[in-house]
Amino acid sequence: MTNQVHHLSLKLKALAKSSGGNRLPSVRGLAATWGVSSRTAQLAIQEAVTQGWIETRRGAGIWPRGFVPVAPPVPDRTDARRITEILRTEILSGQFASDQFLPSPKDCSKKFGVHPATVRKSFGQLLSMELVVRKGRSWAVRIPSAKRPPASLVLLCIGAADEQGRLRISSDREWDFWREIQQEALRCGLEPKIVPIGDLLPELDGPIFGAVVSNWHMTESGPLLDKLQRMRIPTAFWVANEETLPGLRYKQARGLWFHDLAHGRSAGRIMADFVNRSACRKIAWISPFHGSTWSRNRLEGLKSRLDPTIEVVEAVHDWISEWDVQVQVAWNPLVTNRVDLDGVDPTVDPDDLRRPLVETLTRMRCMDVFGPALENALRSKAAMLIASSDLVAEWTLNWLEGRGLRVPRDLAIASFDDTREATRRNLTSFRFDITGMARTMVRQVLSSKQDHKLVTRYTGQVVARESTTQPQSDMHRME
């Protein structure tokens, strides 16, 4: 018996090698092919697993080692408490308007796959939270903004000031954020007041209801938060980087909530789901700013969910952001003053004319340093480039065009941020949920309840465009 089992396990090893990574026959199928009992076939499979030639997983079958599909996540158990949490999140994030009716218990039971009595129990829990009211046999939403204050109350919109004392905004994401914050404040009956600050918060007067803060471009936000806490102003805080998330200092703070939009791993995992649906077997991660937490987290999230058959090549540099390069060029007076503007209309702001030229110099200097890493990525025959941001993707596209390569004819490219440039260049990009974050922040301030999470993280979705159309050369790269 032992010799027979060993002989059959060797047959199984050869079968795994010749399968091309595909699923192997079942125990009964192998037993029928070999003319032995299912017990003998099972012993041969166990020996092949021990030797590391094959892998098995219940429900997935028998596979060559390294090719067993990733097990789907175990769904959370759906009970009344779970349904309550889902509906509570949807209400607080603004997916329902005030006085809007919830779906009936019968309709909700079909959605969640539970008995209607379980849904009615969940509605009762929402009633105790004062998030819904009973109207006959129906249930209507009662969001916190229903208790809205007089329109004269002010919501402070606090951000860093630029050289002219105006709100400093340097990215599409910031433009969208401040626009959505002001629109949501007006919808909730608050008057949004833009407050650009330098090092310190100016003296404030008037009926202040709350504050929304972004510490983008701020060197230190601790004194600002401390002052808002002393003034007992409910504050929702958008953190520019993961390092400024709250530590023990603000863990017990009342009326202070932190929001992280784009520094976690979830964006990378969602991008991996998109890549898995493509035919690419090799991709390259492109990031000259891999010294940053956000770049590393996106790559870790991407790797954690990629199909194991997809190879990842890394083309990275240790800058933290484009500012590492721009401080040497775009913000260096010794460089900007060399741009000759003689004969130009004197009423035009010189900075408006210099900036496009200086930004071009910045990109060229960056690519001079990062170019060899991109060359290595191309030599690896990767079929798709995943850029860490739309800015990196734009630089990469210009670099590829200079070498006569076209997207998506020669290779595909995707990135993160979904900026206006991504739309203009027809670039597949990950769109972060700016609208959802702005809505949640304003309504958090409105409700002022301590049961909100101290830190809220957001995800988003991949917006697929022409840049990830299947490249014609993909099949050659896969051979």
Coordinates of C-alpha atoms in Angstrom, one line a residue:
M1 CA 0.0 0.0 0.0
T2 CA 2.8 2.5 1.0
N3 CA 4.6 2.0 -2.3
Q4 CA 1.4 2.4 -4.3
V5 CA 0.5 5.6 -2.4
H6 CA 4.0 7.0 -3.1
H7 CA 3.8 6.1 -6.7
L8 CA 0.4 7.8 -7.1
S9 CA 1.7 10.9 -5.3
L10 CA 4.5 11.2 -7.8
K11 CA 1.9 10.9 -10.6
L12 CA 0.0 13.7 -8.9
K13 CA 3.2 15.8 -8.8
A14 CA 3.6 15.4 -12.6
L15 CA 0.0 16.2 -13.1
A16 CA 0.3 19.4 -11.1
K17 CA 3.3 20.5 -13.2
S18 CA 1.5 19.9 -16.5
S19 CA -1.8 21.5 -15.4
G20 CA -0.7 25.1 -16.1
G21 CA -1.9 26.2 -12.7
N22 CA -5.5 24.9 -13.3
R23 CA -7.6 23.0 -10.8
L24 CA -6.8 19.2 -10.6
P25 CA -9.5 16.4 -10.7
S26 CA -11.4 15.6 -7.6
V27 CA -10.6 12.7 -5.3
R28 CA -13.2 10.5 -7.0
G29 CA -12.0 11.6 -10.5
L30 CA -8.4 10.6 -9.6
A31 CA -9.5 7.3 -8.1
A32 CA -11.4 6.5 -11.3
T33 CA -8.5 7.4 -13.5
W34 CA -6.0 5.4 -11.5
G35 CA -8.3 2.5 -10.8
V36 CA -7.9 2.6 -7.1
S37 CA -10.2 3.3 -4.1
S38 CA -11.1 6.8 -3.0
R39 CA -9.2 6.1 0.3
T40 CA -6.0 5.3 -1.6
A41 CA -6.4 8.4 -3.8
Q42 CA -6.9 10.5 -0.6
L43 CA -3.7 9.1 1.0
A44 CA -1.7 10.0 -2.2
I45 CA -3.1 13.5 -2.1
Q46 CA -2.1 13.9 1.6
E47 CA 1.4 12.8 0.8
A48 CA 1.6 15.3 -2.2
V49 CA 0.4 18.1 0.1
T50 CA 3.0 17.1 2.7
Q51 CA 5.7 17.2 0.0
G52 CA 4.5 20.7 -1.0
W53 CA 3.5 19.7 -4.6
I54 CA -0.1 20.6 -4.3
E55 CA -2.6 22.5 -2.1
T56 CA -6.2 21.8 -1.1
R57 CA -8.9 23.9 0.5
R58 CA -12.3 22.8 1.5
G59 CA -14.8 24.0 -1.2
A60 CA -12.0 25.0 -3.6
G61 CA -10.7 21.5 -4.6
I62 CA -7.1 20.4 -5.4
W63 CA -4.6 22.8 -7.0
P64 CA -0.9 23.0 -7.8
R65 CA 1.0 24.7 -5.0
G66 CA 0.6 28.5 -5.2
F67 CA -2.5 28.5 -7.4
V68 CA -5.3 27.8 -5.0
P69 CA -7.8 30.8 -5.2
V70 CA -8.0 33.3 -2.4
A71 CA -10.8 32.3 0.0
P72 CA -13.7 34.8 -0.1
P73 CA -14.1 36.8 3.0
V74 CA -16.5 35.3 5.6
P75 CA -19.6 37.6 5.6
D76 CA -20.5 39.2 8.9
R77 CA -23.4 37.7 10.7
T78 CA -26.5 39.9 10.0
D79 CA -28.6 40.5 13.1
A80 CA -30.6 43.4 14.4
R81 CA -27.5 45.1 15.9
R82 CA -25.6 44.8 12.6
I83 CA -28.6 46.2 10.6
T84 CA -28.9 49.1 13.1
E85 CA -25.2 50.0 12.6
I86 CA -25.5 49.9 8.8
L87 CA -28.6 52.1 8.8
R88 CA -27.2 54.4 11.4
T89 CA -24.1 55.0 9.3
E90 CA -26.2 55.6 6.2
I91 CA -28.4 58.2 8.0
L92 CA -25.5 60.1 9.6
S93 CA -23.6 60.2 6.3
G94 CA -26.6 61.9 4.6
Q95 CA -27.9 59.1 2.4
F96 CA -31.4 59.9 3.6
A97 CA -33.0 63.3 3.8
S98 CA -34.9 64.5 6.8
D99 CA -38.4 63.1 7.0
Q100 CA -37.6 60.6 4.2
F101 CA -39.3 57.2 4.9
L102 CA -37.1 54.1 5.3
P103 CA -37.9 51.1 3.2
S104 CA -40.6 48.9 4.8
P105 CA -39.4 46.0 7.2
K106 CA -40.5 43.6 4.5
D107 CA -38.3 45.3 1.8
C108 CA -35.4 45.6 4.3
S109 CA -35.7 41.9 5.2
K110 CA -35.1 41.0 1.5
K111 CA -32.1 43.3 1.3
F112 CA -30.4 41.9 4.4
G113 CA -31.7 38.3 4.1
V114 CA -33.4 38.3 7.5
H115 CA -36.9 38.0 9.0
P116 CA -39.0 41.2 9.0
A117 CA -39.2 40.9 12.8
T118 CA -35.4 41.4 12.9
V119 CA -35.7 44.6 10.9
R120 CA -38.5 45.9 13.1
K121 CA -36.2 45.3 16.1
S122 CA -33.5 47.3 14.4
F123 CA -35.9 50.1 13.7
G124 CA -36.8 50.2 17.4
Q125 CA -33.1 50.6 18.2
L126 CA -32.8 53.5 15.8
L127 CA -35.9 55.0 17.5
S128 CA -34.1 54.9 20.8
M129 CA -31.2 56.7 19.2
E130 CA -33.6 59.5 18.0
L131 CA -32.6 58.8 14.4
V132 CA -36.1 57.8 13.2
V133 CA -39.7 58.5 14.2
R134 CA -42.7 56.3 13.9
K135 CA -45.4 57.5 11.5
G136 CA -48.3 55.0 11.4
R137 CA -46.9 51.8 10.0
S138 CA -43.9 53.6 8.5
W139 CA -40.6 54.9 9.8
A140 CA -39.2 58.3 8.8
V141 CA -35.6 59.5 9.2
R142 CA -34.8 62.2 11.7
I143 CA -31.2 63.2 11.0
P144 CA -29.4 65.5 13.5
S145 CA -29.6 68.4 11.1
A146 CA -33.4 68.3 11.7
K147 CA -32.6 70.1 14.9
R148 CA -30.8 72.8 13.0
P149 CA -29.8 76.1 14.7
P150 CA -30.7 79.5 13.4
A151 CA -29.1 80.5 10.1
S152 CA -27.0 83.1 11.8
L153 CA -24.8 80.6 13.5
V154 CA -21.4 80.2 11.9
L155 CA -19.4 77.1 10.9
L156 CA -15.7 78.0 10.8
C157 CA -13.8 76.6 7.8
I158 CA -10.2 76.7 8.9
G159 CA -7.2 76.1 6.7
A160 CA -3.7 77.3 6.1
A161 CA -3.2 80.8 4.6
D162 CA -1.1 81.5 1.5
E163 CA 1.3 84.5 1.0
Q164 CA -1.6 86.8 0.3
G165 CA -3.6 85.7 3.4
R166 CA -6.1 83.7 1.4
L167 CA -7.0 80.0 1.9
R168 CA -4.2 78.0 0.5
I169 CA -5.4 75.4 -2.0
S170 CA -3.1 73.5 -4.2
S171 CA -4.9 70.4 -5.4
D172 CA -8.2 69.3 -6.9
R173 CA -8.9 67.3 -3.7
E174 CA -8.8 70.4 -1.6
W175 CA -10.9 72.5 -4.0
D176 CA -13.6 69.7 -3.9
F177 CA -13.4 69.5 -0.1
W178 CA -13.9 73.1 0.6
R179 CA -16.7 73.4 -1.9
E180 CA -18.5 70.4 -0.5
I181 CA -18.1 71.6 3.1
Q182 CA -19.6 75.0 2.3
Q183 CA -22.5 73.5 0.4
E184 CA -23.3 71.0 3.2
A185 CA -23.1 73.8 5.8
L186 CA -25.7 75.9 3.8
R187 CA -27.9 72.8 3.4
C188 CA -27.9 72.4 7.2
G189 CA -28.7 76.0 7.9
L190 CA -25.2 77.2 8.9
E191 CA -23.2 80.1 7.6
P192 CA -19.8 78.9 6.4
K193 CA -17.0 81.3 7.2
I194 CA -13.5 80.8 5.6
V195 CA -10.7 81.4 8.2
P196 CA -7.2 81.2 6.6
I197 CA -4.6 81.1 9.4
G198 CA -0.9 81.5 9.7
D199 CA 0.7 80.3 12.9
L200 CA -2.2 81.1 15.3
L201 CA -5.9 81.2 15.2
P202 CA -7.1 84.8 15.0
E203 CA -9.5 86.3 17.6
L204 CA -13.0 85.0 16.9
D205 CA -16.4 86.6 17.6
G206 CA -20.0 86.0 16.8
P207 CA -22.2 83.0 17.4
I208 CA -19.9 80.2 16.4
F209 CA -21.6 76.8 16.2
G210 CA -18.6 74.6 15.2
A211 CA -15.5 74.2 13.1
V212 CA -14.2 72.1 10.2
V213 CA -10.4 72.1 10.0
S214 CA -7.9 71.0 7.4
N215 CA -4.3 70.9 8.4
W216 CA -3.0 70.6 4.8
H217 CA 0.0 72.9 4.6
M218 CA 0.1 73.5 8.3
T219 CA 3.4 72.9 10.1
E220 CA 1.8 72.5 13.5
S221 CA -1.9 72.0 14.3
G222 CA -1.7 71.2 18.0
P223 CA -2.1 74.8 19.3
L224 CA -5.1 75.3 17.0
L225 CA -6.9 72.2 18.3
D226 CA -6.1 73.1 21.9
K227 CA -7.6 76.5 21.4
L228 CA -10.8 75.1 19.8
Q229 CA -11.0 72.7 22.7
R230 CA -10.7 75.4 25.3
M231 CA -13.4 77.4 23.5
R232 CA -15.6 74.2 23.5
I233 CA -16.1 74.5 19.7
P234 CA -17.2 71.1 18.2
T235 CA -14.5 70.4 15.6
A236 CA -14.2 67.9 12.7
F237 CA -10.6 67.6 11.6
W238 CA -9.3 66.5 8.1
V239 CA -5.8 65.1 8.7
A240 CA -3.3 65.8 5.9
N241 CA -1.2 62.8 6.8
E242 CA -1.4 59.7 9.0
E243 CA 1.3 61.1 11.4
T244 CA -1.2 63.8 12.6
L245 CA -3.9 61.3 13.6
P246 CA -4.7 61.6 17.3
G247 CA -2.6 60.0 19.9
L248 CA -3.2 59.8 23.6
R249 CA -3.2 63.6 23.7
Y250 CA -6.7 63.8 22.2
K251 CA -8.1 60.3 22.9
Q252 CA -10.4 61.6 25.6
A253 CA -11.2 65.0 24.0
R254 CA -14.9 65.9 23.8
G255 CA -16.3 67.3 20.6
L256 CA -13.2 66.5 18.5
W257 CA -13.3 64.0 15.6
F258 CA -10.6 63.1 13.1
H259 CA -11.1 62.1 9.4
D260 CA -8.6 60.2 7.2
L261 CA -9.5 60.2 3.5
A262 CA -6.6 58.8 1.5
H263 CA -3.8 57.4 3.7
G264 CA -5.1 53.9 4.5
R265 CA -4.7 50.6 2.6
S266 CA -8.3 50.3 1.4
A267 CA -7.7 52.2 -1.8
G268 CA -4.9 49.8 -2.7
R269 CA -7.2 46.8 -2.0
I270 CA -10.0 48.2 -4.2
M271 CA -7.4 48.9 -7.0
A272 CA -6.3 45.3 -6.7
D273 CA -9.8 44.1 -7.3
F274 CA -9.8 46.2 -10.5
V275 CA -6.4 44.7 -11.6
N276 CA -7.6 41.2 -10.9
R277 CA -10.3 41.5 -13.4
S278 CA -7.8 42.4 -16.1
A279 CA -5.7 40.1 -18.1
C280 CA -2.4 41.6 -16.8
R281 CA 0.0 39.1 -15.2
K282 CA 2.7 41.6 -14.3
I283 CA 2.2 45.2 -13.1
A284 CA 4.7 47.9 -11.9
W285 CA 4.1 50.2 -9.0
I286 CA 5.3 53.7 -9.9
S287 CA 6.0 56.1 -7.0
P288 CA 8.8 58.6 -6.6
F289 CA 7.2 59.6 -3.3
H290 CA 7.5 56.2 -1.6
G291 CA 9.0 57.8 1.5
S292 CA 5.4 58.8 2.4
T293 CA 3.0 56.7 4.5
W294 CA 0.2 57.0 1.9
S295 CA 2.3 55.5 -0.9
R296 CA 3.5 52.6 1.2
N297 CA 0.0 51.9 2.5
R298 CA -1.5 51.9 -1.0
L299 CA 1.1 49.4 -2.2
E300 CA 0.6 47.2 0.8
G301 CA -3.2 47.2 0.2
L302 CA -2.6 46.4 -3.5
K303 CA -0.4 43.5 -2.7
S304 CA -2.6 42.1 0.0
R305 CA -5.5 41.5 -2.4
L306 CA -3.8 40.9 -5.8
D307 CA -4.2 37.5 -7.4
P308 CA -1.1 35.5 -6.4
T309 CA -0.3 34.8 -10.1
I310 CA 0.2 38.6 -10.7
E311 CA 3.8 39.8 -10.3
V312 CA 4.5 43.2 -8.9
V313 CA 7.6 45.2 -9.9
E314 CA 8.4 48.3 -7.8
A315 CA 9.8 51.5 -9.3
V316 CA 10.1 53.8 -6.3
H317 CA 12.1 56.7 -4.8
D318 CA 12.2 58.0 -1.2
W319 CA 10.8 61.5 -1.7
I320 CA 7.8 62.1 0.6
S321 CA 5.9 64.4 -1.8
E322 CA 6.3 66.7 -4.8
W323 CA 7.3 69.4 -2.3
D324 CA 10.6 67.7 -1.8
V325 CA 11.4 68.7 -5.3
Q326 CA 9.5 71.9 -5.6
V327 CA 11.1 73.6 -2.6
Q328 CA 14.3 73.4 -4.6
V329 CA 12.7 74.9 -7.7
A330 CA 9.1 76.2 -7.6
W331 CA 9.5 78.0 -4.2
N332 CA 13.1 79.0 -4.6
P333 CA 13.4 82.7 -5.4
L334 CA 16.9 82.2 -6.9
V335 CA 15.3 80.0 -9.5
T336 CA 12.0 81.8 -10.1
N337 CA 13.7 85.2 -10.5
R338 CA 15.8 83.9 -13.4
V339 CA 12.6 83.6 -15.5
D340 CA 12.8 86.6 -17.7
L341 CA 9.4 88.5 -17.8
D342 CA 10.6 91.7 -19.5
G343 CA 8.0 93.2 -21.8
V344 CA 5.1 91.4 -20.1
D345 CA 2.0 93.4 -19.1
P346 CA 3.0 94.8 -15.7
T347 CA -0.6 94.3 -14.3
V348 CA -0.2 90.6 -14.6
D349 CA 0.9 88.8 -11.4
P350 CA 4.5 87.5 -12.3
D351 CA 3.9 84.4 -10.2
D352 CA 1.0 83.4 -12.5
L353 CA 3.4 83.5 -15.4
R354 CA 6.4 81.9 -13.7
R355 CA 4.6 79.0 -12.1
P356 CA 3.9 76.9 -15.3
L357 CA 7.5 77.2 -16.3
V358 CA 8.8 76.4 -12.9
E359 CA 6.4 73.4 -12.6
T360 CA 7.8 72.1 -15.8
L361 CA 11.4 72.5 -14.5
T362 CA 10.3 70.6 -11.3
R363 CA 8.9 67.7 -13.3
M364 CA 12.0 67.5 -15.5
R365 CA 14.3 67.5 -12.4
C366 CA 12.2 64.8 -10.8
M367 CA 12.2 62.6 -13.9
D368 CA 16.0 63.1 -14.3
V369 CA 16.4 61.3 -10.9
F370 CA 13.5 58.9 -11.2
G371 CA 13.9 58.0 -14.9
P372 CA 16.2 55.0 -14.3
A373 CA 13.6 53.4 -12.1
L374 CA 11.0 53.8 -14.8
E375 CA 13.4 52.3 -17.3
N376 CA 13.7 49.2 -15.1
A377 CA 9.9 49.0 -15.0
L378 CA 9.6 49.0 -18.8
R379 CA 12.4 46.4 -19.1
S380 CA 10.4 44.1 -16.7
K381 CA 7.7 43.9 -19.4
A382 CA 5.0 44.9 -17.0
A383 CA 1.6 45.2 -18.9
M384 CA 0.1 47.8 -16.5
L385 CA 1.6 50.7 -14.5
I386 CA -0.1 51.7 -11.3
A387 CA 1.0 55.2 -10.4
S388 CA 0.7 56.3 -6.7
S389 CA -1.1 59.5 -7.7
D390 CA -2.5 61.3 -10.7
L391 CA 0.5 63.7 -10.6
V392 CA 2.9 60.8 -10.9
A393 CA 0.7 59.3 -13.7
E394 CA 0.9 62.7 -15.6
W395 CA 4.7 62.8 -15.2
T396 CA 4.9 59.2 -16.4
L397 CA 2.6 59.8 -19.4
N398 CA 4.8 62.7 -20.5
W399 CA 7.9 60.5 -20.0
L400 CA 6.4 57.6 -22.1
E401 CA 5.4 60.0 -24.9
G402 CA 9.0 61.2 -25.1
R403 CA 10.0 57.6 -25.8
G404 CA 7.3 57.1 -28.5
L405 CA 5.2 54.8 -26.3
R406 CA 1.4 55.3 -26.2
V407 CA -1.2 54.4 -23.7
P408 CA -3.1 52.1 -23.9
R409 CA -1.7 50.8 -27.2
D410 CA 1.7 49.8 -25.6
L411 CA 0.7 49.4 -22.0
A412 CA -2.0 50.4 -19.5
I413 CA -1.8 52.9 -16.7
A414 CA -4.0 53.7 -13.6
S415 CA -3.5 55.9 -10.6
F416 CA -5.2 57.5 -7.6
D417 CA -7.0 60.8 -6.8
D418 CA -9.3 61.2 -9.9
T419 CA -8.3 64.8 -10.5
R420 CA -9.4 67.0 -13.4
E421 CA -6.2 66.1 -15.2
A422 CA -7.2 62.4 -15.0
T423 CA -10.5 63.2 -16.7
R424 CA -8.7 65.3 -19.4
R425 CA -6.1 62.5 -20.1
N426 CA -8.7 59.7 -20.0
L427 CA -6.9 58.2 -17.1
T428 CA -8.3 55.4 -15.0
S429 CA -8.1 56.6 -11.4
F430 CA -9.3 55.9 -7.9
R431 CA -11.9 58.5 -6.7
F432 CA -11.8 59.1 -2.9
D433 CA -15.2 59.9 -1.3
I434 CA -14.7 63.6 -0.7
T435 CA -18.4 64.3 -0.7
G436 CA -19.2 61.6 1.9
M437 CA -16.4 63.0 4.1
A438 CA -17.6 66.6 3.9
R439 CA -21.2 65.6 4.6
T440 CA -20.2 63.4 7.6
M441 CA -18.0 66.2 9.1
V442 CA -20.6 68.9 9.0
R443 CA -23.3 66.6 10.4
Q444 CA -20.9 65.4 13.1
V445 CA -20.6 68.9 14.3
L446 CA -24.3 69.4 14.1
S447 CA -25.1 66.4 16.3
S448 CA -22.2 66.9 18.7
K449 CA -22.7 63.4 20.2
Q450 CA -19.8 61.6 21.7
D451 CA -20.8 58.2 20.2
H452 CA -19.2 59.2 16.9
K453 CA -16.0 57.3 16.2
L454 CA -12.8 59.3 17.1
V455 CA -11.3 58.5 13.7
T456 CA -13.3 57.9 10.5
R457 CA -11.7 56.5 7.4
Y458 CA -13.1 56.6 3.9
T459 CA -12.8 54.5 0.8
G460 CA -14.0 55.2 -2.8
Q461 CA -14.1 53.5 -6.2
V462 CA -12.0 53.1 -9.3
V463 CA -13.2 55.2 -12.3
A464 CA -12.3 53.1 -15.3
R465 CA -11.3 55.1 -18.5
E466 CA -9.5 54.5 -21.7
S467 CA -6.0 54.2 -20.2
T468 CA -6.6 50.7 -19.0
T469 CA -8.1 49.3 -22.2
Q470 CA -6.4 46.0 -22.8
P471 CA -3.0 46.7 -24.5
Q472 CA -2.4 45.1 -27.9
S473 CA 1.0 43.9 -26.7
D474 CA -0.4 42.3 -23.5
M475 CA -0.3 38.7 -24.9
H476 CA 3.3 39.1 -25.9
R477 CA 4.2 40.3 -22.4
M478 CA 2.5 37.3 -20.9
E479 CA 4.5 34.8 -22.9

